PDB file of C-alpha atoms in Angstrom:
ATOM      1  CA  UNK A   1      87.330  99.942 105.961  1.00 72.00           C
ATOM      2  CA  UNK A   2      85.948  97.822 102.887  1.00 75.00           C
ATOM      3  CA  UNK A   3      84.984 101.222 101.478  1.00 83.00           C
ATOM      4  CA  UNK A   4      88.474 102.703 101.720  1.00 81.00           C
ATOM      5  CA  UNK A   5      90.010  99.644  99.897  1.00 79.00           C
ATOM      6  CA  UNK A   6      87.339  99.921  97.524  1.00 83.00           C
ATOM      7  CA  UNK A   7      88.138 103.346  96.754  1.00 85.00           C
ATOM      8  CA  UNK A   8      91.781 102.538  96.365  1.00 79.00           C
ATOM      9  CA  UNK A   9      91.541  99.575  94.212  1.00 79.00           C
ATOM     10  CA  UNK A  10      92.421  97.050  96.637  1.00 79.00           C
ATOM     11  CA  UNK A  11      89.034  95.005  96.258  1.00 82.00           C
ATOM     12  CA  UNK A  12      89.057  92.304  93.608  1.00 82.00           C
ATOM     13  CA  UNK A  13      85.707  91.708  92.067  1.00 84.00           C
ATOM     14  CA  UNK A  14      84.989  88.489  90.626  1.00 83.00           C
ATOM     15  CA  UNK A  15      81.652  87.180  89.097  1.00 87.00           C
ATOM     16  CA  UNK A  16      80.212  85.947  92.591  1.00 85.00           C
ATOM     17  CA  UNK A  17      81.741  88.400  95.248  1.00 85.00           C
ATOM     18  CA  UNK A  18      84.393  90.645  96.248  1.00 84.00           C
ATOM     19  CA  UNK A  19      87.970  89.639  97.548  1.00 77.00           C
ATOM     20  CA  UNK A  20      90.589  91.094  99.629  1.00 73.00           C
ATOM     21  CA  UNK A  21      93.827  89.469 100.087  1.00 66.00           C
ATOM     22  CA  UNK A  22      94.944  90.311 103.546  1.00 63.00           C
ATOM     23  CA  UNK A  23      97.811  87.491 104.176  1.00 62.00           C
ATOM     24  CA  UNK A  24     101.094  88.867 103.118  1.00 66.00           C
ATOM     25  CA  UNK A  25     104.964  87.867 102.947  1.00 67.00           C
ATOM     26  CA  UNK A  26     107.587  90.386 101.688  1.00 74.00           C
ATOM     27  CA  UNK A  27     110.339  89.525  99.480  1.00 76.00           C
ATOM     28  CA  UNK A  28     112.804  92.434  98.623  1.00 81.00           C
ATOM     29  CA  UNK A  29     115.176  92.227  95.434  1.00 84.00           C
ATOM     30  CA  UNK A  30     118.831  93.221  95.465  1.00 87.00           C
ATOM     31  CA  UNK A  31     118.677  96.748  94.766  1.00 88.00           C
ATOM     32  CA  UNK A  32     115.962  97.456  97.555  1.00 88.00           C
ATOM     33  CA  UNK A  33     117.745  95.353  99.833  1.00 89.00           C
ATOM     34  CA  UNK A  34     120.857  97.771  99.035  1.00 92.00           C
ATOM     35  CA  UNK A  35     118.754 100.871  99.766  1.00 90.00           C
ATOM     36  CA  UNK A  36     117.650  99.353 103.093  1.00 90.00           C
ATOM     37  CA  UNK A  37     121.395  98.712 104.024  1.00 93.00           C
ATOM     38  CA  UNK A  38     122.246 102.088 102.852  1.00 93.00           C
ATOM     39  CA  UNK A  39     119.408 103.544 104.829  1.00 90.00           C
ATOM     40  CA  UNK A  40     120.531 101.696 108.051  1.00 91.00           C
ATOM     41  CA  UNK A  41     124.107 102.809 107.799  1.00 94.00           C
ATOM     42  CA  UNK A  42     122.646 106.409 107.433  1.00 91.00           C
ATOM     43  CA  UNK A  43     120.105 106.397 110.420  1.00 88.00           C
ATOM     44  CA  UNK A  44     120.818 103.199 112.169  1.00 81.00           C
ATOM     45  CA  UNK A  45     120.472 101.715 114.626  1.00 86.00           C
ATOM     46  CA  UNK A  46     116.928 102.152 114.801  1.00 84.00           C
ATOM     47  CA  UNK A  47     115.309 103.237 118.005  1.00 86.00           C
ATOM     48  CA  UNK A  48     111.866 103.907 116.890  1.00 85.00           C
ATOM     49  CA  UNK A  49     109.024 101.612 116.331  1.00 85.00           C
ATOM     50  CA  UNK A  50     108.334 100.986 112.444  1.00 83.00           C
ATOM     51  CA  UNK A  51     105.578  99.300 110.633  1.00 79.00           C
ATOM     52  CA  UNK A  52     105.940  97.210 107.542  1.00 79.00           C
ATOM     53  CA  UNK A  53     102.577  98.302 106.219  1.00 75.00           C
ATOM     54  CA  UNK A  54     102.622 101.928 107.006  1.00 75.00           C
ATOM     55  CA  UNK A  55     106.075 103.019 107.073  1.00 79.00           C
ATOM     56  CA  UNK A  56     107.781 101.102 104.238  1.00 80.00           C
ATOM     57  CA  UNK A  57     105.342  99.452 101.787  1.00 80.00           C
ATOM     58  CA  UNK A  58     103.563 102.646 101.815  1.00 78.00           C
ATOM     59  CA  UNK A  59     106.475 104.220 100.400  1.00 78.00           C
ATOM     60  CA  UNK A  60     106.707 101.785  97.497  1.00 80.00           C
ATOM     61  CA  UNK A  61     105.151 101.831  94.179  1.00 76.00           C
ATOM     62  CA  UNK A  62     104.196 104.293  91.369  1.00 72.00           C
ATOM     63  CA  UNK A  63     101.222 106.012  93.093  1.00 66.00           C
ATOM     64  CA  UNK A  64     101.915 109.547  93.671  1.00 63.00           C
ATOM     65  CA  UNK A  65      99.176 109.956  96.240  1.00 61.00           C
ATOM     66  CA  UNK A  66     100.814 108.306  99.164  1.00 57.00           C
ATOM     67  CA  UNK A  67      98.324 109.138 101.847  1.00 56.00           C
ATOM     68  CA  UNK A  68     100.295 108.229 104.792  1.00 61.00           C
ATOM     69  CA  UNK A  69     103.318 110.339 103.912  1.00 61.00           C
ATOM     70  CA  UNK A  70     101.319 113.449 103.069  1.00 59.00           C
ATOM     71  CA  UNK A  71      99.821 113.194 106.869  1.00 66.00           C
ATOM     72  CA  UNK A  72     103.489 112.544 108.193  1.00 64.00           C
ATOM     73  CA  UNK A  73     104.654 115.666 106.619  1.00 63.00           C
ATOM     74  CA  UNK A  74     102.135 117.800 108.194  1.00 67.00           C
ATOM     75  CA  UNK A  75     102.691 116.415 111.475  1.00 62.00           C
ATOM     76  CA  UNK A  76     105.342 117.545 114.100  1.00 58.00           C
ATOM     77  CA  UNK A  77     108.700 117.775 112.382  1.00 62.00           C
ATOM     78  CA  UNK A  78     110.786 117.606 115.710  1.00 68.00           C
ATOM     79  CA  UNK A  79     109.562 114.183 116.660  1.00 76.00           C
ATOM     80  CA  UNK A  80     112.234 111.405 115.990  1.00 79.00           C
ATOM     81  CA  UNK A  81     110.121 108.753 114.761  1.00 79.00           C
ATOM     82  CA  UNK A  82     108.634 111.318 112.143  1.00 80.00           C
ATOM     83  CA  UNK A  83     112.119 112.310 111.167  1.00 82.00           C
ATOM     84  CA  UNK A  84     113.125 108.461 110.436  1.00 84.00           C
ATOM     85  CA  UNK A  85     110.059 107.935 108.641  1.00 81.00           C
ATOM     86  CA  UNK A  86     110.742 110.766 106.382  1.00 81.00           C
ATOM     87  CA  UNK A  87     114.206 109.499 105.779  1.00 85.00           C
ATOM     88  CA  UNK A  88     112.668 106.172 104.916  1.00 85.00           C
ATOM     89  CA  UNK A  89     110.183 107.821 102.338  1.00 83.00           C
ATOM     90  CA  UNK A  90     113.027 109.866 100.813  1.00 82.00           C
ATOM     91  CA  UNK A  91     115.188 106.809 100.371  1.00 85.00           C
ATOM     92  CA  UNK A  92     112.549 104.440  99.153  1.00 84.00           C
ATOM     93  CA  UNK A  93     109.677 106.569  97.722  1.00 79.00           C
ATOM     94  CA  UNK A  94     110.517 105.958  94.073  1.00 79.00           C
ATOM     95  CA  UNK A  95     110.981 102.317  94.276  1.00 83.00           C
ATOM     96  CA  UNK A  96     108.753  99.958  92.332  1.00 81.00           C
ATOM     97  CA  UNK A  97     106.671  97.591  94.125  1.00 78.00           C
ATOM     98  CA  UNK A  98     105.441  94.239  92.640  1.00 75.00           C
ATOM     99  CA  UNK A  99     102.898  91.961  93.869  1.00 71.00           C
ATOM    100  CA  UNK A 100     102.509  88.151  93.862  1.00 69.00           C
ATOM    101  CA  UNK A 101      99.422  86.782  95.041  1.00 67.00           C
ATOM    102  CA  UNK A 102      99.192  83.021  95.935  1.00 63.00           C
ATOM    103  CA  UNK A 103      96.265  81.010  95.695  1.00 61.00           C
ATOM    104  CA  UNK A 104      93.727  81.953  98.841  1.00 64.00           C
ATOM    105  CA  UNK A 105      93.826  78.076 100.081  1.00 61.00           C
ATOM    106  CA  UNK A 106      97.759  77.964 100.374  1.00 71.00           C
ATOM    107  CA  UNK A 107      99.748  79.157 103.073  1.00 74.00           C
ATOM    108  CA  UNK A 108     103.682  79.013 103.178  1.00 78.00           C
ATOM    109  CA  UNK A 109     105.641  80.006 106.221  1.00 79.00           C
ATOM    110  CA  UNK A 110     108.940  81.217 105.240  1.00 81.00           C
ATOM    111  CA  UNK A 111     109.817  82.746 108.386  1.00 78.00           C
ATOM    112  CA  UNK A 112     113.351  81.231 108.957  1.00 84.00           C
ATOM    113  CA  UNK A 113     116.179  80.710 106.737  1.00 88.00           C
ATOM    114  CA  UNK A 114     115.636  76.809 106.846  1.00 89.00           C
ATOM    115  CA  UNK A 115     112.063  77.259 105.906  1.00 88.00           C
ATOM    116  CA  UNK A 116     113.111  79.590 103.070  1.00 88.00           C
ATOM    117  CA  UNK A 117     115.700  77.418 101.664  1.00 91.00           C
ATOM    118  CA  UNK A 118     113.422  74.174 101.889  1.00 92.00           C
ATOM    119  CA  UNK A 119     110.297  76.280 100.172  1.00 88.00           C
ATOM    120  CA  UNK A 120     112.259  77.084  97.271  1.00 89.00           C
ATOM    121  CA  UNK A 121     114.280  73.807  96.779  1.00 92.00           C
ATOM    122  CA  UNK A 122     111.926  71.067  98.017  1.00 92.00           C
ATOM    123  CA  UNK A 123     108.434  72.288  98.281  1.00 91.00           C
ATOM    124  CA  UNK A 124     107.132  71.170  94.724  1.00 91.00           C
ATOM    125  CA  UNK A 125     103.847  73.111  95.085  1.00 87.00           C
ATOM    126  CA  UNK A 126     105.570  76.263  96.165  1.00 87.00           C
ATOM    127  CA  UNK A 127     108.075  75.969  93.472  1.00 88.00           C
ATOM    128  CA  UNK A 128     105.257  75.420  90.806  1.00 87.00           C
ATOM    129  CA  UNK A 129     103.171  78.667  92.074  1.00 83.00           C
ATOM    130  CA  UNK A 130     106.486  80.734  91.933  1.00 84.00           C
ATOM    131  CA  UNK A 131     107.309  79.310  88.171  1.00 82.00           C
ATOM    132  CA  UNK A 132     110.352  77.787  89.617  1.00 83.00           C
ATOM    133  CA  UNK A 133     109.744  74.109  88.145  1.00 76.00           C
TER     134      UNK A 133
END
């Protein structure tokens, strides 16, 4: 809810109104990618459903009060998905999170390798917004 987002500092106040950025793209640096690879080697292949927001991004960042995780730890310890999600948190729980918000009227689809390479090499607008020009 908007009230929950406000209480957690996710609402951006401007002179005219409030804004919430809801579209997202994810880029992980080499250290986080290596942690994910190590985690996969420990528990893979995954046979439980995972949510990028609830199960991965919630683990990242400096905030100690990781709301979802505290609920997870009070749930049934024997369920396989709970065990996997706990392992994800234990592996990633102290990893930094950085956020880059792009201008609200822009949309860049980088879902394939070809789109990603084109965006970072040929798309002057994206390169300028990412400070690559």
